[in-house]
């Protein structure tokens, strides 16, 4: 059975503060037709439309921002991650401010609302972007290798010179169930020593212990973690969100080390500009095992993942 595109069965609504702007924003996510994709609508700026497309990416490294003309929608990555992770292809996202609410710093509040609203099949086939050749981006020791695969698999390694974080690797096949249980709850994080500098630059004005893990000299200031490797899991959450800008769910194994939004954006740009490296097809179109085997050896030893590739 070919998988069909989905949207929400009914609208969801929430209110919250933007992490960087500190502005209170009301957000609604509404059902949308097949092939319309994810489109942001700035209700406070003449209902300007800002599609979730790599073409409108105006990224920094701390968050992912979309710009169309003078209209921006900032910090889209956690909401896009929830939509991509829960296989919601089409939605109209209305907001009355410049930034998506940060809620608790994870994607779990969005996923819960999507579960409550329910999903609706749209009777039209979902188109997957299947990687057919490896694509690699690198910036110093930061690196992402994307390999052909018939599923969406993410392996993410981080290595912070900080005992509370340290070296962590998470490796997971991203499906609706694994996303909701193992990725969506992972919260964003920052180092206490960086908070003052961010505030001086006019960033993180809405940040608090309610919406980000803050790591101080003696450990996490927020109490207990949701997972021992919550930091690496949040990197996967961000990657799933940034890859939503490809415009179609990806089938590939992403192996990332020390990445961030800027490197994710570079990967998206490189995939889109390397037209020979991917094909669009339905869930029934699969790469033959022999083709996948050609690239399997690249998983060994190419990246200096701190605790090795798991799974
Ligand atoms: Zn994030």
Short mmCIF file of C-alpha atoms and ligand atoms in Angstrom, two decimals:
data_model
loop_
_atom_site.label_atom_id
_atom_site.label_comp_id
_atom_site.label_asym_id
_atom_site.label_seq_id
_atom_site.Cartn_x
_atom_site.Cartn_y
_atom_site.Cartn_z
CA UNK A 1 0.00 0.00 0.00
CA UNK A 2 1.37 3.36 -1.01
CA UNK A 3 1.53 5.81 1.89
CA UNK A 4 -0.69 8.84 1.45
CA UNK A 5 -0.10 12.43 2.50
CA UNK A 6 -1.54 13.55 5.82
CA UNK A 7 -2.76 16.69 7.51
CA UNK A 8 -4.37 17.40 10.86
CA UNK A 9 -8.01 16.33 11.29
CA UNK A 10 -8.80 19.64 13.02
CA UNK A 11 -6.96 22.83 14.06
CA UNK A 12 -4.81 23.11 17.17
CA UNK A 13 -4.08 26.30 19.07
CA UNK A 14 -1.55 27.40 21.68
CA UNK A 15 0.12 30.46 23.10
CA UNK A 16 3.65 30.99 24.30
CA UNK A 17 6.77 33.10 24.33
CA UNK A 18 9.43 33.26 21.59
CA UNK A 19 12.83 32.09 22.86
CA UNK A 20 14.90 34.84 21.25
CA UNK A 21 12.38 37.71 20.82
CA UNK A 22 10.74 37.25 24.24
CA UNK A 23 7.43 38.09 22.51
CA UNK A 24 4.15 36.39 23.41
CA UNK A 25 2.70 34.65 20.33
CA UNK A 26 -0.58 32.90 19.57
CA UNK A 27 -0.13 29.96 17.19
CA UNK A 28 -2.69 27.92 15.28
CA UNK A 29 -1.94 24.92 13.09
CA UNK A 30 -4.75 24.19 10.64
CA UNK A 31 -5.49 21.34 8.22
CA UNK A 32 -4.34 21.95 4.63
CA UNK A 33 -4.84 20.31 1.23
CA UNK A 34 -2.58 17.71 -0.37
CA UNK A 35 0.56 19.12 -2.06
CA UNK A 36 0.28 22.47 -0.24
CA UNK A 37 3.15 21.68 2.16
CA UNK A 38 3.78 23.58 5.38
CA UNK A 39 3.00 27.28 5.07
CA UNK A 40 3.42 29.91 7.82
CA UNK A 41 0.99 32.84 7.85
CA UNK A 42 1.87 36.04 9.74
CA UNK A 43 -1.57 37.25 10.88
CA UNK A 44 0.05 40.39 12.30
CA UNK A 45 1.77 41.27 8.99
CA UNK A 46 -1.04 41.38 6.42
CA UNK A 47 -1.39 37.58 6.45
CA UNK A 48 1.93 37.29 4.61
CA UNK A 49 2.65 33.71 3.52
CA UNK A 50 6.04 32.18 4.32
CA UNK A 51 6.32 28.59 3.00
CA UNK A 52 8.62 26.21 4.89
CA UNK A 53 11.11 26.00 2.04
CA UNK A 54 14.90 25.81 1.90
CA UNK A 55 14.71 28.73 -0.54
CA UNK A 56 13.58 31.06 2.27
CA UNK A 57 16.14 29.89 4.80
CA UNK A 58 17.87 32.78 6.50
CA UNK A 59 19.78 30.91 9.10
CA UNK A 60 21.97 31.66 12.00
CA UNK A 61 23.46 28.87 14.06
CA UNK A 62 21.28 29.28 17.16
CA UNK A 63 17.93 28.77 15.45
CA UNK A 64 16.34 28.42 12.02
CA UNK A 65 14.61 31.46 10.54
CA UNK A 66 12.62 31.82 7.33
CA UNK A 67 12.46 35.17 5.52
CA UNK A 68 10.31 36.31 2.63
CA UNK A 69 10.87 39.96 1.75
CA UNK A 70 10.67 41.87 5.01
CA UNK A 71 8.61 39.18 6.77
CA UNK A 72 10.31 36.67 9.04
CA UNK A 73 9.27 33.61 10.99
CA UNK A 74 11.94 32.72 13.52
CA UNK A 75 12.76 29.54 15.46
CA UNK A 76 10.68 27.29 13.21
CA UNK A 77 12.77 24.16 13.82
CA UNK A 78 10.96 22.50 16.74
CA UNK A 79 7.48 22.90 15.23
CA UNK A 80 8.76 21.75 11.81
CA UNK A 81 10.43 18.83 13.55
CA UNK A 82 7.12 17.81 15.16
CA UNK A 83 5.31 18.07 11.82
CA UNK A 84 8.02 16.15 9.91
CA UNK A 85 8.46 13.60 12.71
CA UNK A 86 4.72 12.91 12.89
CA UNK A 87 4.45 12.62 9.07
CA UNK A 88 2.21 15.68 8.68
CA UNK A 89 2.89 16.78 5.10
CA UNK A 90 0.50 19.69 4.82
CA UNK A 91 -0.48 22.37 7.33
CA UNK A 92 -1.22 26.08 7.55
CA UNK A 93 0.59 27.59 10.53
CA UNK A 94 -0.87 30.94 11.61
CA UNK A 95 0.93 33.13 14.13
CA UNK A 96 0.52 36.72 15.30
CA UNK A 97 4.18 37.44 15.95
CA UNK A 98 7.68 36.95 14.52
CA UNK A 99 8.68 33.75 16.32
CA UNK A 100 7.23 30.29 17.01
CA UNK A 101 6.63 29.76 20.77
CA UNK A 102 9.43 27.79 22.42
CA UNK A 103 6.99 26.05 24.83
CA UNK A 104 9.11 23.72 27.00
CA UNK A 105 12.11 23.71 24.63
CA UNK A 106 11.14 20.38 23.08
CA UNK A 107 8.63 19.25 20.42
CA UNK A 108 6.50 17.26 22.86
CA UNK A 109 3.77 19.91 23.43
CA UNK A 110 3.21 20.09 19.64
CA UNK A 111 3.12 16.29 19.31
CA UNK A 112 0.57 16.03 22.15
CA UNK A 113 -1.70 18.57 20.45
CA UNK A 114 -1.35 16.73 17.12
CA UNK A 115 -2.30 13.47 18.83
CA UNK A 116 -5.35 15.13 20.40
CA UNK A 117 -6.45 16.62 17.08
CA UNK A 118 -5.82 13.42 15.14
CA UNK A 119 -4.46 13.07 11.63
CA UNK A 120 -6.34 12.76 8.36
CA UNK A 121 -5.19 10.89 5.23
CA UNK A 122 -5.56 13.07 2.14
CA UNK A 123 -5.96 10.31 -0.47
CA UNK A 124 -2.94 11.39 -2.48
CA UNK A 125 0.44 9.63 -2.45
CA UNK A 126 3.22 11.02 -0.27
CA UNK A 127 6.39 11.75 -2.25
CA UNK A 128 9.67 10.81 -0.56
CA UNK A 129 13.06 12.30 -1.35
CA UNK A 130 15.29 9.23 -1.51
CA UNK A 131 19.01 9.81 -1.48
CA UNK A 132 20.67 7.75 -4.22
CA UNK A 133 24.27 8.90 -3.68
CA UNK A 134 26.16 10.03 -0.58
CA UNK A 135 26.18 13.75 0.22
CA UNK A 136 28.63 15.19 2.71
CA UNK A 137 29.13 18.60 4.32
CA UNK A 138 31.99 19.57 6.57
CA UNK A 139 33.07 22.67 8.48
CA UNK A 140 36.22 22.10 10.50
CA UNK A 141 35.54 19.09 12.71
CA UNK A 142 31.77 19.45 12.26
CA UNK A 143 30.49 17.03 9.69
CA UNK A 144 27.37 15.38 8.28
CA UNK A 145 27.41 12.40 5.93
CA UNK A 146 24.09 11.46 4.33
CA UNK A 147 23.96 7.94 2.90
CA UNK A 148 21.32 6.25 0.74
CA UNK A 149 18.80 4.27 2.80
CA UNK A 150 15.22 3.04 2.43
CA UNK A 151 14.29 4.54 5.81
CA UNK A 152 15.02 7.80 7.63
CA UNK A 153 17.79 7.01 10.07
CA UNK A 154 19.71 9.56 12.15
CA UNK A 155 22.96 9.03 14.01
CA UNK A 156 24.17 12.09 15.91
CA UNK A 157 27.32 12.53 17.96
CA UNK A 158 28.23 15.51 20.12
CA UNK A 159 31.27 16.16 22.26
CA UNK A 160 31.18 19.10 24.69
CA UNK A 161 34.12 19.90 26.93
CA UNK A 162 31.70 19.92 29.82
CA UNK A 163 31.22 17.02 32.21
CA UNK A 164 27.42 17.43 32.36
CA UNK A 165 27.20 16.83 28.58
CA UNK A 166 30.43 15.22 27.42
CA UNK A 167 30.41 12.80 24.49
CA UNK A 168 27.07 11.33 23.47
CA UNK A 169 25.84 9.49 20.40
CA UNK A 170 22.27 8.58 19.58
CA UNK A 171 21.22 6.45 16.62
CA UNK A 172 17.58 5.98 15.72
CA UNK A 173 15.24 5.19 12.86
CA UNK A 174 12.89 8.16 12.71
CA UNK A 175 9.27 6.98 12.45
CA UNK A 176 6.13 8.45 14.04
CA UNK A 177 6.35 6.19 17.10
CA UNK A 178 10.09 6.54 17.70
CA UNK A 179 9.87 10.26 17.10
CA UNK A 180 7.04 10.81 19.60
CA UNK A 181 8.61 8.65 22.32
CA UNK A 182 12.35 9.10 21.91
CA UNK A 183 13.05 12.41 20.14
CA UNK A 184 10.17 14.88 20.66
CA UNK A 185 10.62 15.13 24.48
CA UNK A 186 14.32 16.15 24.26
CA UNK A 187 14.74 19.80 25.26
CA UNK A 188 17.00 22.47 23.80
CA UNK A 189 20.04 23.37 25.88
CA UNK A 190 22.62 26.06 26.42
CA UNK A 191 25.62 26.71 28.61
CA UNK A 192 25.14 29.17 31.46
CA UNK A 193 28.37 30.89 30.43
CA UNK A 194 26.80 31.67 27.02
CA UNK A 195 23.51 33.05 28.36
CA UNK A 196 24.86 36.51 29.26
CA UNK A 197 26.54 36.89 25.87
CA UNK A 198 23.33 35.89 24.08
CA UNK A 199 21.30 38.40 26.10
CA UNK A 200 23.79 41.17 25.30
CA UNK A 201 23.26 40.35 21.60
CA UNK A 202 19.49 40.63 22.07
CA UNK A 203 19.00 36.84 21.93
CA UNK A 204 17.38 34.37 24.33
CA UNK A 205 15.22 37.20 25.77
CA UNK A 206 12.40 34.68 26.35
CA UNK A 207 14.73 31.99 27.67
CA UNK A 208 14.23 30.54 31.15
CA UNK A 209 14.64 27.30 33.06
CA UNK A 210 11.08 26.52 31.90
CA UNK A 211 12.08 26.27 28.23
CA UNK A 212 15.74 25.27 27.98
CA UNK A 213 18.17 23.03 29.79
CA UNK A 214 20.82 25.31 31.22
CA UNK A 215 24.18 23.73 31.99
CA UNK A 216 26.25 25.40 34.69
CA UNK A 217 29.64 24.57 36.21
CA UNK A 218 28.13 21.94 38.50
CA UNK A 219 25.68 20.39 36.06
CA UNK A 220 22.17 20.93 34.75
CA UNK A 221 20.32 23.69 36.63
CA UNK A 222 16.85 22.35 35.77
CA UNK A 223 16.89 19.17 37.82
CA UNK A 224 16.66 15.78 36.17
CA UNK A 225 17.05 15.03 32.48
CA UNK A 226 14.34 13.29 30.46
CA UNK A 227 16.99 10.96 28.95
CA UNK A 228 20.65 10.48 29.94
CA UNK A 229 21.52 11.50 26.36
CA UNK A 230 18.85 14.23 26.08
CA UNK A 231 21.40 16.63 24.50
CA UNK A 232 22.23 14.34 21.55
CA UNK A 233 18.54 13.52 21.12
CA UNK A 234 17.73 17.21 20.87
CA UNK A 235 20.29 17.46 18.04
CA UNK A 236 18.31 14.78 16.19
CA UNK A 237 15.12 16.78 16.89
CA UNK A 238 16.72 19.87 15.34
CA UNK A 239 17.99 17.86 12.34
CA UNK A 240 14.50 16.42 11.68
CA UNK A 241 13.12 19.98 11.77
CA UNK A 242 15.74 21.48 9.48
CA UNK A 243 15.38 18.61 6.97
CA UNK A 244 11.65 19.44 6.72
CA UNK A 245 12.81 22.37 4.56
CA UNK A 246 13.62 19.88 1.79
CA UNK A 247 9.86 19.88 1.14
CA UNK A 248 9.53 16.08 1.13
CA UNK A 249 10.30 13.48 3.81
CA UNK A 250 13.84 12.21 3.34
CA UNK A 251 14.96 8.62 3.09
CA UNK A 252 18.61 8.51 4.05
CA UNK A 253 20.93 7.67 6.91
CA UNK A 254 22.25 10.94 8.32
CA UNK A 255 25.45 10.58 10.30
CA UNK A 256 26.26 13.85 12.02
CA UNK A 257 29.01 14.95 14.35
CA UNK A 258 28.95 18.25 16.24
CA UNK A 259 26.47 19.77 13.78
CA UNK A 260 24.13 22.69 14.32
CA UNK A 261 21.53 24.62 12.35
CA UNK A 262 24.14 26.18 10.05
CA UNK A 263 25.57 22.80 9.02
CA UNK A 264 22.05 21.33 8.69
CA UNK A 265 21.23 24.23 6.34
CA UNK A 266 24.42 23.56 4.35
CA UNK A 267 23.38 19.91 3.99
CA UNK A 268 19.89 20.87 2.80
CA UNK A 269 21.39 23.29 0.27
CA UNK A 270 23.89 20.71 -0.99
CA UNK A 271 21.23 18.01 -1.37
CA UNK A 272 18.93 20.38 -3.28
CA UNK A 273 21.73 21.55 -5.57
CA UNK A 274 23.01 18.01 -6.24
CA UNK A 275 20.09 16.90 -8.38
CA UNK A 276 21.88 13.67 -9.35
CA UNK A 277 21.98 12.56 -5.67
CA UNK A 278 18.28 11.94 -5.09
CA UNK A 279 15.01 10.90 -6.62
CA UNK A 280 11.38 11.54 -5.75
CA UNK A 281 9.06 8.57 -5.45
CA UNK A 282 6.33 6.92 -3.44
CA UNK A 283 6.74 4.68 -0.39
CA UNK A 284 6.78 1.69 -2.77
CA UNK A 285 9.88 2.89 -4.65
CA UNK A 286 12.85 1.35 -2.88
CA UNK A 287 16.56 1.19 -3.57
CA UNK A 288 17.83 -2.34 -4.23
CA UNK A 289 19.93 -3.92 -1.47
CA UNK A 290 22.95 -4.06 -3.80
CA UNK A 291 22.82 -0.30 -4.22
CA UNK A 292 22.75 0.24 -0.43
CA UNK A 293 25.64 -2.21 0.03
CA UNK A 294 27.83 -0.05 -2.23
CA UNK A 295 27.92 2.65 0.44
CA UNK A 296 27.80 0.58 3.64
CA UNK A 297 31.58 0.77 4.14
CA UNK A 298 31.37 4.57 4.41
CA UNK A 299 29.75 4.14 7.82
CA UNK A 300 32.96 2.66 9.17
CA UNK A 301 35.53 5.06 10.44
CA UNK A 302 34.64 8.12 8.36
CA UNK A 303 33.39 10.14 11.25
CA UNK A 304 35.10 10.44 14.61
CA UNK A 305 31.91 9.77 16.58
CA UNK A 306 32.98 9.86 20.22
CA UNK A 307 31.36 6.62 21.33
CA UNK A 308 31.12 4.85 18.02
CA UNK A 309 28.13 4.25 15.79
CA UNK A 310 25.32 2.49 17.58
CA UNK A 311 22.59 0.57 15.79
ZN1 LIG B 1 16.55 22.98 19.02
#
